[in-house]
mmCIF file of C-alpha atoms and ligand atoms in Angstrom:
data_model
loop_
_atom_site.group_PDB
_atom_site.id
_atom_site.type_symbol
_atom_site.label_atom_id
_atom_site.label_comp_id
_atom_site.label_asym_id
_atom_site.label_seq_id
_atom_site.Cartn_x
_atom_site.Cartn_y
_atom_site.Cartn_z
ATOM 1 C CA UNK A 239 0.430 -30.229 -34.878
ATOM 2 C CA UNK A 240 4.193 -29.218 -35.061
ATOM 3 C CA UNK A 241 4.677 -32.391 -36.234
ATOM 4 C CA UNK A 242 8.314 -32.582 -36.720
ATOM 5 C CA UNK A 243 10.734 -30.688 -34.511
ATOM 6 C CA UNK A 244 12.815 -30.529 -31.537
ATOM 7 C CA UNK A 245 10.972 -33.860 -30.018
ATOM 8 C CA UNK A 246 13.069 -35.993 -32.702
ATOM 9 C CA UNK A 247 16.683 -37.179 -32.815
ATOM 10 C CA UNK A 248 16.674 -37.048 -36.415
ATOM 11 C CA UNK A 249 15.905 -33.905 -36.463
ATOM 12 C CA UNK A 250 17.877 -32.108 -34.081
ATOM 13 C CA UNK A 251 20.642 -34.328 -35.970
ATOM 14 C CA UNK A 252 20.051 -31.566 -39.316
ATOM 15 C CA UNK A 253 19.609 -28.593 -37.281
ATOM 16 C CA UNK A 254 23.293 -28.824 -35.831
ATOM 17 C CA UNK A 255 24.348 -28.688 -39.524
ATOM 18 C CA UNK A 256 21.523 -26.526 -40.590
ATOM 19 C CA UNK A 257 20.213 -23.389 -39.341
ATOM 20 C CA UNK A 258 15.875 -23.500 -39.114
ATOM 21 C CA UNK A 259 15.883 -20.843 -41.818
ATOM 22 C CA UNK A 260 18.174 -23.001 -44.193
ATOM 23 C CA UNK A 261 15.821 -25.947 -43.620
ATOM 24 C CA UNK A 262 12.941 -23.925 -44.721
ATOM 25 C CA UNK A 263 14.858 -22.570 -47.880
ATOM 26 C CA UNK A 264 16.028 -25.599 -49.135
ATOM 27 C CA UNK A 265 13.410 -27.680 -50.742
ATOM 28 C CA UNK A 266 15.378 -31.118 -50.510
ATOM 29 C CA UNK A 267 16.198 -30.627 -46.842
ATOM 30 C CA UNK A 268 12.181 -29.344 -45.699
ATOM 31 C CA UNK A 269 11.298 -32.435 -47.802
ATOM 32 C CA UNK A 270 13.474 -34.792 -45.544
ATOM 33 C CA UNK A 271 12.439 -33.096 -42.107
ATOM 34 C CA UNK A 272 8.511 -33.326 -43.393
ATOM 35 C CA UNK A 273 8.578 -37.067 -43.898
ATOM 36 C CA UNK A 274 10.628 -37.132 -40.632
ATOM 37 C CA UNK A 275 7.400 -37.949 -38.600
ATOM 38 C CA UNK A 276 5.876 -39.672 -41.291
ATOM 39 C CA UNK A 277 8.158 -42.381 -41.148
ATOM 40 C CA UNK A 278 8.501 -42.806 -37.444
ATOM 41 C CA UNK A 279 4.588 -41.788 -36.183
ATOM 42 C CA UNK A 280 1.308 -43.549 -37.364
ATOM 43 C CA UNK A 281 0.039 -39.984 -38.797
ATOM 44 C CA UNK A 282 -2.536 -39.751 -41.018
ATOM 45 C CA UNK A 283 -1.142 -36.768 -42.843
ATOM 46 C CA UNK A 284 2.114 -34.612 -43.862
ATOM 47 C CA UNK A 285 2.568 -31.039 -42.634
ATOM 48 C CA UNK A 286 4.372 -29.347 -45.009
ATOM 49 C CA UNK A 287 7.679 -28.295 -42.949
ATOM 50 C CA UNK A 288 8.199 -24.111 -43.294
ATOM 51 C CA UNK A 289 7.185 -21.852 -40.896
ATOM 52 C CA UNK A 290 4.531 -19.011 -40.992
ATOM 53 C CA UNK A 291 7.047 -15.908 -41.077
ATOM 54 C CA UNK A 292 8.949 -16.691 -44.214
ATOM 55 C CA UNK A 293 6.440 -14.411 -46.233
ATOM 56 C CA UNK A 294 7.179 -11.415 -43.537
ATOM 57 C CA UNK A 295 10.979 -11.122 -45.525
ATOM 58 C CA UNK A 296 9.367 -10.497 -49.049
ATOM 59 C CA UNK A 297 7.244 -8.272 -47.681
ATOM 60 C CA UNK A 298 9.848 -6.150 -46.523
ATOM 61 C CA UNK A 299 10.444 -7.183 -42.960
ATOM 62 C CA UNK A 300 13.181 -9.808 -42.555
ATOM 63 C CA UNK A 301 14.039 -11.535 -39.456
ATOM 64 C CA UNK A 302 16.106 -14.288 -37.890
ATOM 65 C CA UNK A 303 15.410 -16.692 -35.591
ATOM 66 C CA UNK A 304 17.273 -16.162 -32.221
ATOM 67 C CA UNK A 305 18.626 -19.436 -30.383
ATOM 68 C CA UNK A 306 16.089 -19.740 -27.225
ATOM 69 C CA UNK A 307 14.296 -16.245 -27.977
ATOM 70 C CA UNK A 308 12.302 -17.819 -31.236
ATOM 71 C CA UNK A 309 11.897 -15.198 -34.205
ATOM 72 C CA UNK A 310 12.957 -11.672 -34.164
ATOM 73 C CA UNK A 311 12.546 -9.340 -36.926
ATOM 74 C CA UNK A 312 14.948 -6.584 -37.633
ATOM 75 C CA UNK A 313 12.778 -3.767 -38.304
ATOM 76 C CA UNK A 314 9.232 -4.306 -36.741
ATOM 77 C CA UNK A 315 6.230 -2.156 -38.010
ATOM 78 C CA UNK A 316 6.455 0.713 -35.619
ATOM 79 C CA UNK A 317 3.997 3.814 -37.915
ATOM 80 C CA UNK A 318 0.954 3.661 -39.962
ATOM 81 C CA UNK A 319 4.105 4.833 -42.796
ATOM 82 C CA UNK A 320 5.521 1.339 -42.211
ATOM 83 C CA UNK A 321 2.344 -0.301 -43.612
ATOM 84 C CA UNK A 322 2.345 1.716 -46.927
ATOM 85 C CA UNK A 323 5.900 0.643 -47.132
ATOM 86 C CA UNK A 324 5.442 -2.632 -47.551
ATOM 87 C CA UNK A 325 6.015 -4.474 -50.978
ATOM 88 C CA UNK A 326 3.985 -7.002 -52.593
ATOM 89 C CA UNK A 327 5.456 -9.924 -54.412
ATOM 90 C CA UNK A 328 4.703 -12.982 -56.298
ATOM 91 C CA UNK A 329 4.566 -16.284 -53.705
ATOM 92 C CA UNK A 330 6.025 -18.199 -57.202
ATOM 93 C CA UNK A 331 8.835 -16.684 -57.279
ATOM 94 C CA UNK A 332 10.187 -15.632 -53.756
ATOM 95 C CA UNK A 333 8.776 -18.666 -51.954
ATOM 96 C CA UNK A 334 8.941 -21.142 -55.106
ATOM 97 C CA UNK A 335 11.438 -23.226 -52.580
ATOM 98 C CA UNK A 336 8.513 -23.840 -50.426
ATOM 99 C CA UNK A 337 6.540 -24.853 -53.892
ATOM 100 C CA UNK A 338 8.729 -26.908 -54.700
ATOM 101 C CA UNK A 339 9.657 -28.316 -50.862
ATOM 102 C CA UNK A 340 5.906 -29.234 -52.054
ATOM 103 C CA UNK A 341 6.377 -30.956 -55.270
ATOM 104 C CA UNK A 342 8.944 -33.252 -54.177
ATOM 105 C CA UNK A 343 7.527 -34.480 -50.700
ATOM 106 C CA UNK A 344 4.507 -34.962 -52.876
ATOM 107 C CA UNK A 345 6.662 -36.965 -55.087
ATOM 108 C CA UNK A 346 8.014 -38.906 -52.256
ATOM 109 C CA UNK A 347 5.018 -39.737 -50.545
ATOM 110 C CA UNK A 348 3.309 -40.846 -53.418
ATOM 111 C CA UNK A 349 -0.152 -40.908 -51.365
ATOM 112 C CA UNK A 350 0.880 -42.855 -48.722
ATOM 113 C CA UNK A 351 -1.007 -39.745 -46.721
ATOM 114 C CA UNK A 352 -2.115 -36.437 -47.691
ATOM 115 C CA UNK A 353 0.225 -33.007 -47.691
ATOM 116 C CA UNK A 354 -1.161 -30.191 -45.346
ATOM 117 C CA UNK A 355 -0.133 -26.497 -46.998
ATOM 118 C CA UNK A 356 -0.509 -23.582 -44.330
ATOM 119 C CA UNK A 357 0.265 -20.109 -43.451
ATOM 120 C CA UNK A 358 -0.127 -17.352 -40.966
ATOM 121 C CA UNK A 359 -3.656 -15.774 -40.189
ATOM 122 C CA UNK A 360 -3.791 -11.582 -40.479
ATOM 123 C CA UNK A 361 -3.482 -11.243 -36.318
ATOM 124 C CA UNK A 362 -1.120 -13.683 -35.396
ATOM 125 C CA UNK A 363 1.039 -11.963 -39.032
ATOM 126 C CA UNK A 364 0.659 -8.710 -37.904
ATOM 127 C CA UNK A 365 1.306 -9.572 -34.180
ATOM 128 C CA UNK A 366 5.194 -11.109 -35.491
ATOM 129 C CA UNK A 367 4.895 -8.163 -38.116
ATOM 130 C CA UNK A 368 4.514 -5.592 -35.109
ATOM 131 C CA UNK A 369 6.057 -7.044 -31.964
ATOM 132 C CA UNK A 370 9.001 -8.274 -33.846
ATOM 133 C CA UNK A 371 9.203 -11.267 -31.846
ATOM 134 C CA UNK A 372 7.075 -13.037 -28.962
ATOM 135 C CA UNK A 373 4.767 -11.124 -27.173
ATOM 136 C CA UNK A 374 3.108 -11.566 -23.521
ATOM 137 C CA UNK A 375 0.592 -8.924 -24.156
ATOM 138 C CA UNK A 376 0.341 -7.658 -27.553
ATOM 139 C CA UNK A 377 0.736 -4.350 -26.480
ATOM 140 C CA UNK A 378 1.949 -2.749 -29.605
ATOM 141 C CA UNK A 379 -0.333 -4.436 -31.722
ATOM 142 C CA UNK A 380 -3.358 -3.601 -30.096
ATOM 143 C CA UNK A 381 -2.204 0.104 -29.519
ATOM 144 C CA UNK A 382 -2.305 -0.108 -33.313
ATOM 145 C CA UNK A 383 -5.193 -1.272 -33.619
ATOM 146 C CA UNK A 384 -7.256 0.575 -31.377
ATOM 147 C CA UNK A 385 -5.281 3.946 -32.088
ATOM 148 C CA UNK A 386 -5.363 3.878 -36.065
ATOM 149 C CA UNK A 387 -8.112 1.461 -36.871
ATOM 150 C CA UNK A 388 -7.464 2.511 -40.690
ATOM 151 C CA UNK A 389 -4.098 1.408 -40.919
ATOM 152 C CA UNK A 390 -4.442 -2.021 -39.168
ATOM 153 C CA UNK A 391 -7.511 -2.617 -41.529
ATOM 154 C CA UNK A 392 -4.619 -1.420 -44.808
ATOM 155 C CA UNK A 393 -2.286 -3.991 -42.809
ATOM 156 C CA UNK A 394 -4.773 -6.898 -42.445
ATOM 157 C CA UNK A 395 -5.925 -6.215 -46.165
ATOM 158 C CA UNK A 396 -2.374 -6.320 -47.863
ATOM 159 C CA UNK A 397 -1.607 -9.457 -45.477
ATOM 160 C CA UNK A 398 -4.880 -11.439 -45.959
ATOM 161 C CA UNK A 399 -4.270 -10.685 -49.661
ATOM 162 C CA UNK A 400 -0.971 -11.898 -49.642
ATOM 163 C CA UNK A 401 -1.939 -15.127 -47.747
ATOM 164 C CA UNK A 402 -5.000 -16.166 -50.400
ATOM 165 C CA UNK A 403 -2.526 -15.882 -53.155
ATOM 166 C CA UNK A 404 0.195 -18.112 -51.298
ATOM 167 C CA UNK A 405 -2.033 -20.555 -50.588
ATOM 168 C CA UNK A 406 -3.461 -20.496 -53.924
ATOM 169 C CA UNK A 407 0.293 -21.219 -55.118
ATOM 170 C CA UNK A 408 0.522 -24.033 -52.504
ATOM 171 C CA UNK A 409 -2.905 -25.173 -53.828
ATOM 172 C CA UNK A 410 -1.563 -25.717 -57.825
ATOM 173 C CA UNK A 411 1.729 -26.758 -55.802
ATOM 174 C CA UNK A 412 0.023 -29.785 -54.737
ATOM 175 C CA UNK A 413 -0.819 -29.288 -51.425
ATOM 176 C CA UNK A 414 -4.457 -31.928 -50.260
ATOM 177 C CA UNK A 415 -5.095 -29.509 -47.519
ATOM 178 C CA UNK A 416 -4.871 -25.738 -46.282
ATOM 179 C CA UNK A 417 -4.406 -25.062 -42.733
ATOM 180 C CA UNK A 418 -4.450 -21.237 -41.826
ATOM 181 C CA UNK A 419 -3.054 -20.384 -37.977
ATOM 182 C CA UNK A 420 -4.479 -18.166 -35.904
ATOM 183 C CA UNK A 421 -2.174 -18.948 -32.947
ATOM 184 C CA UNK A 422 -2.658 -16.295 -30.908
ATOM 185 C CA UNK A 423 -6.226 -14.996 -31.608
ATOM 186 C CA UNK A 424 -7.393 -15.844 -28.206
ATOM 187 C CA UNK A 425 -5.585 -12.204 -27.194
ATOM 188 C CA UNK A 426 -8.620 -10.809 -28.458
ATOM 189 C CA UNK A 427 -12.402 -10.244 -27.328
ATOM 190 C CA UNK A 428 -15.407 -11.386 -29.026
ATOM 191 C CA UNK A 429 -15.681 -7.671 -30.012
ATOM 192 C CA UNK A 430 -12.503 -7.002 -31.324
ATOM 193 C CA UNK A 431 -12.757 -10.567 -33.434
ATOM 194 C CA UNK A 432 -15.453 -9.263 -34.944
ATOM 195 C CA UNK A 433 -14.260 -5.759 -35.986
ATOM 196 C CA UNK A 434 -11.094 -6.253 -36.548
ATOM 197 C CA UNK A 435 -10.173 -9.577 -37.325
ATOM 198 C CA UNK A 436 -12.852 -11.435 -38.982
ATOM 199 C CA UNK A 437 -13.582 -9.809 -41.949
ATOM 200 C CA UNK A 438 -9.400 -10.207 -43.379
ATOM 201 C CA UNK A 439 -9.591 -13.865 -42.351
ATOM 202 C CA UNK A 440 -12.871 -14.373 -43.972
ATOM 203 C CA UNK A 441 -11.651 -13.267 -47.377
ATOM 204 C CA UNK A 442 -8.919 -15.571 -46.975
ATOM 205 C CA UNK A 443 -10.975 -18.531 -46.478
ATOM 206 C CA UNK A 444 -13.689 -17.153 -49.151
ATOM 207 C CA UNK A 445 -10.768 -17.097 -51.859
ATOM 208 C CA UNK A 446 -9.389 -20.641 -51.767
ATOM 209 C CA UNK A 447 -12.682 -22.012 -50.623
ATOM 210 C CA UNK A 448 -13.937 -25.076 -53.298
ATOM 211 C CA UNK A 449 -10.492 -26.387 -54.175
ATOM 212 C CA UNK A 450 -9.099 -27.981 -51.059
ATOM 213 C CA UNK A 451 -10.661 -28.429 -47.658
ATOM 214 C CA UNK A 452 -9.596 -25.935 -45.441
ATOM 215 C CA UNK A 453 -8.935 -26.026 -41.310
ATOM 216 C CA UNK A 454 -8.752 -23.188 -39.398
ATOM 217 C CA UNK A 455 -6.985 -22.558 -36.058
ATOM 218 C CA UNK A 456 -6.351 -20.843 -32.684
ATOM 219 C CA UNK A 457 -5.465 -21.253 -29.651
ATOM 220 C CA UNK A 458 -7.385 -19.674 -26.698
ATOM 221 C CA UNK A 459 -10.540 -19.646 -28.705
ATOM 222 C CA UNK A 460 -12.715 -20.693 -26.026
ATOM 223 C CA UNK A 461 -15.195 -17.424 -26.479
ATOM 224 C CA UNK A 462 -14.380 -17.175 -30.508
ATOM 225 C CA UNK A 463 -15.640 -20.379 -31.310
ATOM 226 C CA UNK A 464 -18.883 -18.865 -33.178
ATOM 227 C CA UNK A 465 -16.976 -16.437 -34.416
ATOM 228 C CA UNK A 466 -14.069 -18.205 -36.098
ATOM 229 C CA UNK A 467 -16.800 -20.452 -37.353
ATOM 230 C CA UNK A 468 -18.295 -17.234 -39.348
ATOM 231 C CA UNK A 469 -14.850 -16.807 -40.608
ATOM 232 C CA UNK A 470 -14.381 -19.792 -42.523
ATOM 233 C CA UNK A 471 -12.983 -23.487 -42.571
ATOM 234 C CA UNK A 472 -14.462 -26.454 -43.740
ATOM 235 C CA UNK A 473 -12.828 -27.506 -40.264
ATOM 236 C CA UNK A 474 -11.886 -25.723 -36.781
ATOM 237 C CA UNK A 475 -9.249 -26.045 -34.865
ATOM 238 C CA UNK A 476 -9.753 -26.398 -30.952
ATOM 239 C CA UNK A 477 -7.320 -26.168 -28.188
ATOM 240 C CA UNK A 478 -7.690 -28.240 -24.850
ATOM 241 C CA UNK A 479 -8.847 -25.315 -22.890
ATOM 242 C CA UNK A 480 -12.664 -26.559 -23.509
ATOM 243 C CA UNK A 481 -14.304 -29.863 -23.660
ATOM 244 C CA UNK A 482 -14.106 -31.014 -27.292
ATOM 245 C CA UNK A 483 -17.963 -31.868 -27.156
ATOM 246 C CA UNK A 484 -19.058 -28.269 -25.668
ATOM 247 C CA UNK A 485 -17.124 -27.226 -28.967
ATOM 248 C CA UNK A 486 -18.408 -28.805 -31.493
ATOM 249 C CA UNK A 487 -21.888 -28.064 -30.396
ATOM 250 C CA UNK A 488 -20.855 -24.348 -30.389
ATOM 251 C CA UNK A 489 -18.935 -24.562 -33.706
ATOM 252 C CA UNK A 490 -22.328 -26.451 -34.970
ATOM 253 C CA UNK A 491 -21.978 -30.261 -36.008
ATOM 254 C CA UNK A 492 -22.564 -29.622 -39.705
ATOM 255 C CA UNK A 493 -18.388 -28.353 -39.363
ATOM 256 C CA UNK A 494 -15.672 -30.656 -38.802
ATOM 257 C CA UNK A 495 -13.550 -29.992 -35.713
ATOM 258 C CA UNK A 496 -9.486 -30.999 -34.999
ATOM 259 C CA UNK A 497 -8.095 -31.737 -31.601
ATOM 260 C CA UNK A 498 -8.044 -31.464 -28.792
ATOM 261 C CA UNK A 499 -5.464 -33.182 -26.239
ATOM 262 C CA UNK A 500 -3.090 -31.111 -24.227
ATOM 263 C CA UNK A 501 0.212 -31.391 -26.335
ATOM 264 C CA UNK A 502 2.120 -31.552 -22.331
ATOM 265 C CA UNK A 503 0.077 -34.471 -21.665
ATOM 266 C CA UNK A 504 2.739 -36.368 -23.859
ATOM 267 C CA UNK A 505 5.399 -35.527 -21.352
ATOM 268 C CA UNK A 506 4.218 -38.155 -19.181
ATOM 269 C CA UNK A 507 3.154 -40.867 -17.323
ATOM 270 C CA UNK A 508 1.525 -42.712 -20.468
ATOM 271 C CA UNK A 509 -1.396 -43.739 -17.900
ATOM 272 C CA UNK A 510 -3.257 -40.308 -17.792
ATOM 273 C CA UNK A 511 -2.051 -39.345 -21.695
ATOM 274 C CA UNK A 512 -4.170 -42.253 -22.605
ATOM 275 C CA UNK A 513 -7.489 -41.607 -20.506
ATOM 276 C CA UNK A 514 -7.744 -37.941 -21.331
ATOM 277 C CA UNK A 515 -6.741 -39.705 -25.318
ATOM 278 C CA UNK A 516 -9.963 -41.708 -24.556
ATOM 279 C CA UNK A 517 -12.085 -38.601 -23.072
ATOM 280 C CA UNK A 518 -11.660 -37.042 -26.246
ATOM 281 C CA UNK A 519 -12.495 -39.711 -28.427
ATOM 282 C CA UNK A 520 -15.663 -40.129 -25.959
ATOM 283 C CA UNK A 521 -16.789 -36.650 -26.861
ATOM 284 C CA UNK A 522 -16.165 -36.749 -30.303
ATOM 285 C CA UNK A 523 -18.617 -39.386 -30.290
ATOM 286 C CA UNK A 524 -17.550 -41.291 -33.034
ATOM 287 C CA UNK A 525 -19.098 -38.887 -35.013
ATOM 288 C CA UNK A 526 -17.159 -38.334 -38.964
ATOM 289 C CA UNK A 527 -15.879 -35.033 -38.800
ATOM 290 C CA UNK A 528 -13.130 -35.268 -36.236
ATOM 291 C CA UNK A 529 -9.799 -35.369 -36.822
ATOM 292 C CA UNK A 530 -7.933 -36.506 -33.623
ATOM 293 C CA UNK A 531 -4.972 -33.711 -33.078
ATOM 294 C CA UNK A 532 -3.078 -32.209 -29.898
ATOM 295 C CA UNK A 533 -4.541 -28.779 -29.508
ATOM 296 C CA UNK A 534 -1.252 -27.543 -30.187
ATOM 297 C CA UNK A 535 2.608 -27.993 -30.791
ATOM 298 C CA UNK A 536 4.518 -31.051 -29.688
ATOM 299 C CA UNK A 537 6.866 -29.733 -26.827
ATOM 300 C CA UNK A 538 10.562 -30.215 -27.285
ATOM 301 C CA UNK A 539 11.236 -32.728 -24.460
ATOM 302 C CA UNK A 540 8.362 -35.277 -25.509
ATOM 303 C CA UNK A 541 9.357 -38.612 -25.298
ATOM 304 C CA UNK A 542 9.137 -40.108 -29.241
ATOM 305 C CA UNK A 543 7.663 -43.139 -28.018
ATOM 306 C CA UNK A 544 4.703 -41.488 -26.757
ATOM 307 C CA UNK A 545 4.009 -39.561 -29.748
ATOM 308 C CA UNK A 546 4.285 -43.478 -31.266
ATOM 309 C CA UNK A 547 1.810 -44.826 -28.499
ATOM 310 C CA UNK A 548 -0.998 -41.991 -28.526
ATOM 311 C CA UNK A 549 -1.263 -42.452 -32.707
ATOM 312 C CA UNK A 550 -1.031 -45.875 -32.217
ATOM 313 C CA UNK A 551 -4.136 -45.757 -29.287
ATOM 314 C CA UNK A 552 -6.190 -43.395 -31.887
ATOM 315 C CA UNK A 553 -6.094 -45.689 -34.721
ATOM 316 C CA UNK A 554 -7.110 -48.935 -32.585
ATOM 317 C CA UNK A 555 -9.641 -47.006 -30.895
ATOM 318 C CA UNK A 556 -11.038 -45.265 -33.869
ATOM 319 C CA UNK A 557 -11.275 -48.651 -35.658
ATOM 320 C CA UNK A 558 -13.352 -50.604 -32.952
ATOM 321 C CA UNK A 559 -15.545 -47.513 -32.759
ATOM 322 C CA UNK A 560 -15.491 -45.582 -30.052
ATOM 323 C CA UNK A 561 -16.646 -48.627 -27.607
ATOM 324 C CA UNK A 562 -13.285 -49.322 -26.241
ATOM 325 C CA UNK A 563 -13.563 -51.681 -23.363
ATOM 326 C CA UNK A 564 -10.551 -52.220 -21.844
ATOM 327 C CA UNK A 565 -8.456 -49.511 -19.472
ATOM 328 C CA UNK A 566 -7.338 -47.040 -22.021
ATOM 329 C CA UNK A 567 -3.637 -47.371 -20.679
ATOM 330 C CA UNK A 568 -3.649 -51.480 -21.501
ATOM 331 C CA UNK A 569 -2.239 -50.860 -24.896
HETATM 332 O O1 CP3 B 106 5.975 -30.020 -38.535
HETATM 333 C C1 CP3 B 106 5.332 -28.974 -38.462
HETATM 334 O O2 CP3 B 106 4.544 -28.683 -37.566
HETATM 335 C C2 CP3 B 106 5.490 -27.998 -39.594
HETATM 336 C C3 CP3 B 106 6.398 -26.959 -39.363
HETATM 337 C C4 CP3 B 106 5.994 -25.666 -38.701
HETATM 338 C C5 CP3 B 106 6.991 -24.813 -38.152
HETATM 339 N N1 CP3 B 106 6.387 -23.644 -37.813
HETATM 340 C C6 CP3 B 106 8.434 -25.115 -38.037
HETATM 341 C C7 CP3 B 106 9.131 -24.600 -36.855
HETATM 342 C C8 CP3 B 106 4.769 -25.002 -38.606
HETATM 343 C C9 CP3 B 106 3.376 -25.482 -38.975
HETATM 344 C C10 CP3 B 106 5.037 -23.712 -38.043
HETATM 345 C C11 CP3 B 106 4.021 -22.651 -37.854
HETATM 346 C C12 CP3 B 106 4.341 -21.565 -36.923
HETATM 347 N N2 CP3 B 106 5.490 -20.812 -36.864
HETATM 348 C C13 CP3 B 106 3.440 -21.022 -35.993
HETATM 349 C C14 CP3 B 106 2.015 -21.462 -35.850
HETATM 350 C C15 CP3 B 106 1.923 -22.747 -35.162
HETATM 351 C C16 CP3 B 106 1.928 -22.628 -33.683
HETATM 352 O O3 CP3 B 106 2.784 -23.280 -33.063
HETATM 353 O O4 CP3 B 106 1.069 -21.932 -33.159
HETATM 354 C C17 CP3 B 106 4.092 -19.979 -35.311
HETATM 355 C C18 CP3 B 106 3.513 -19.143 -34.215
HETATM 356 C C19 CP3 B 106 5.381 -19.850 -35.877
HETATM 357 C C20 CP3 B 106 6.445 -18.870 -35.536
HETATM 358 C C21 CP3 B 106 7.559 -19.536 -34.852
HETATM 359 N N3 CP3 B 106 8.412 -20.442 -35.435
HETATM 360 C C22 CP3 B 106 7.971 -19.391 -33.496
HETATM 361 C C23 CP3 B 106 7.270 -18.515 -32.479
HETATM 362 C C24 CP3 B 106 9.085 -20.216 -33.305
HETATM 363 C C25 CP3 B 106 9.944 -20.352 -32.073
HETATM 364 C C26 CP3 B 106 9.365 -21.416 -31.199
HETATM 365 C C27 CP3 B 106 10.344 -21.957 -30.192
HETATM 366 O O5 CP3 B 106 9.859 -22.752 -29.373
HETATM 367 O O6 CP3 B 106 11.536 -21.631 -30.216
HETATM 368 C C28 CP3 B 106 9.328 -20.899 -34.514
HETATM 369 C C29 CP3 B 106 10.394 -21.877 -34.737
HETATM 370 C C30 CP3 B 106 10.002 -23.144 -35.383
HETATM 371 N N4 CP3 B 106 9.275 -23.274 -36.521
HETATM 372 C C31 CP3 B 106 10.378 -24.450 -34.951
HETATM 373 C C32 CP3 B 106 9.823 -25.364 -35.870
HETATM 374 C C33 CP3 B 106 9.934 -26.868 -35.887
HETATM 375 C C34 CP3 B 106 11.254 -24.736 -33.736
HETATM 376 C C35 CP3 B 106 12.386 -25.650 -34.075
HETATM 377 C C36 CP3 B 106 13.790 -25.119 -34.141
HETATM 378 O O7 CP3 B 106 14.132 -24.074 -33.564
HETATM 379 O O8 CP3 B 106 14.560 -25.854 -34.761
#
C-alpha cells in the first residue's frame, strides 16, 4: 500500500530532480521508482507507480499537484453542464506512458513478483473531479449528488466507463493484478453506497472480471463491508478500523481479504508494530485468502527499516504457520 514514496531516500533523491507528475509521465523513471521498494522490502508484489488522477487531465480536467496541499485541479466540476463537457479518450494513446511504465517494469522484473495495475473508483474520481483537491467533508460532492441525482449517475457512468477500459489497457499491458481504490468511500452511508455508488463500481469490476484477479478497496468501510462485497473483487480491501476476523466473516470467507495493520504503527517502537503484526496474522487464521497489507499508505516519516522488519516478520511467520511461539518482537 503506497509502496514507494516519501518513506525512501531513493526516492525523495528523484523527486528533487523530478516533479511527481514527471515521474508518472515518464515510463523509464515510474519504472525505476516501482522497483524502488522491490529491491529494498521483502514484498511479494509490484505496484505499478502512477497515481489515480492522471486520467482526470484527458478527461478534460487537468490539475497539478501543490507542494504540501496534494492535488488541485484547475477547473473542478462545479454544474450538471460540466459533466456533459467532458471528453472521452482512448487510455492507449493518452496514458500509453503508463502502458508502457508497464511493459518495461514487467521486463525488468522478469517474475521475480507480480505487477499490481490500479485506478480510481467512481466516488473517490468524482470526489477529486468535484472538490478539486482534498476534502474534509465532501460537501460539494454530495450536494451533487443528492441535488441532481441524474447527473452524478451521467458522471459515475462516463467515469466507471472510462476506468473498465483503462484497466482493460493495463490488463493487455501486462499488468498480474487490478486494484481499484475506493479511498474515501467510507464518507458515505450504507444507503447512499447502495444508490449511488454501487451500481458504477459494479460494472467496473463485472467488465474486467475473468482475466486478472481483482482487489477492491476503501478506507472507512467498516459498515460497507457487505456492500462493497456485492460490488465486486475477487479480494477486499480492509482498513484497521475493524478486527480483520469480524471482516472477513462479514465479507464471507469464500472472498479473499487484504490488510489490515495501521500504516502509523510503523512509526514506532518496533515492540507494539510487531504484536498488533501478530494479532492480525492470528485472525487471519492462517486461512489462504489473505494477503498481509497495511490498511493504508505508508506515512512519509516511516523509518525504512521497519517497513524491512514487518515484511520480514510476515514471511517467517506465515511460513511456520501461524503458530508462532516466541514474543512477536524477538525477531
Ligand atoms: O507505490 C505506490 O503505492 C504506487 C503509487 C501510487 C501513488 N498514488 C503515487 C503517489 C498510488 C497507488 C496512488 C493512488 C492514489 N492517488 C490514491 C489512492 C490511494 C490512497 O492513498 O488512498 C489517491 C487518493 C491519490 C491522489 C493523491 N496522490 C493524493 C491525495 C496525493 C497527495 C498526498 C500527500 O500526502 O501529499 C497524491 C500524491 C502521491 N501520489 C504521492 C505518491 C507517492 C506522494 C508523493 C510525492 O508528493 O512525491
Amino acid at each position: 500500500m503506497r509502496q514507494a514514496g516519501r518513506y525512501m531516500s531513493e526516492y525523495r533523491a528523484l523527486r528533487e530532480r523530478y516533479s511527481l507528475l514527471d515521474l508518472c509521465r515518464t515510463p523509464e523513471l515510474a519504472t525505476e521508482v516501482t522497483l524502488q521498494p522491490v529491491n529494498r522490502i521483502e514484498v511479494d508484489a509490484a505496484i505499478l507507480f502512477s497515481d489515480l488522477l492522471l486520467p482526470l487531465e484527458p478527461m478534460g480536467l487537468p490539475f497539478d499537484f501543490i507542494k504540501g496541499e496534494g492535488p488541485q485541479l484547475e477547473r473542478p466540476i462545479s454544474t450538471p453542464g460540466d459533466i456533459d463537457a467532458l471528453r472521452d479518450f482512448e487510455p492507449r494513446e493518452a496514458l500509453g506512458h503508463v502502458l508502457e511504465a508497464i511493459r518495461l517494469v514487467q521486463q525488468e522484473l522478469a517474475g521475480r513478483v507480480p505487477l499490481i495495475g490500479f485506478a480510481g473508483a467512481p466516488f473517490t474520481l468524482a470526489s477529486y473531479a468535484i472538490e478539486g483537491g482534498h476534502s474534509n467533508n465532501f460537501a460539494k460532492t454530495k450536494s451533487l449528488m443528492y441535488g441532481h441525482p441524474d447527473a452524478w449517475h451521467r458522471l459515475c457512468d462516463r467515469l466507471s466507463t472510462m476506468v473498465a477500459d483503462y484497466l482493460l489497457a493495463q490488463i493487455e499491458a501486462g499488468v498480474d493484478v487490478v486494484q481499484i481504490f475506493d479511498s474515501w468511500v467510507g464518507m458515505l452511508s450504507a444507503t447512499d453506497y447502495r444508490e449511488f455508488v454501487l451500481p458504477h463500481t459494479r460494472k467496473i469490476f463485472e467488465t474486467v472480471a475473468g482475466r486478472v484477479p481483482t482487489i477492491h478497496f476503501g478506507t472507512g468501510t467498516a459498515t460497507l463491508l457487505e456492500l462493497l462485497r456485492e460490488a465486486g473483487g475477487d479480494v477486499i480491501g480492509v482498513d484497521w478500523r475493524i478486527p480483520l476476523d469480524e471482516a472477513w466473516k462479514r465479507i464471507g470467507t469464500d472472498r479473499a481479504v487484504q490488510g489490515n495493520l495501521d500504516p502509523t504503527l510503523l512509526l514506532g517502537p518496533a515492540k507494539r508494530l510487531l504484536e498488533q503484526t501478530q494479532d492480525v496474522l492470528v485472525r487471519a487464521g492462517g486461512r489462504p485468502g489473505h494477503i498481509f497489507n497495511l490498511g493504508h499508505g505508508i506515512l512519509p516519516s516511516t523509518p525504512l527499516e521497519h517497513v524491512q522488519m514487518l515484511a520480514q516478520y510476515v514471511h517467517r511467520a506465515s511460513r511456520s504457520g501461524t503458530a508462532i511461539t516466541r514474543e512477536p518482537w524477538d525477531v
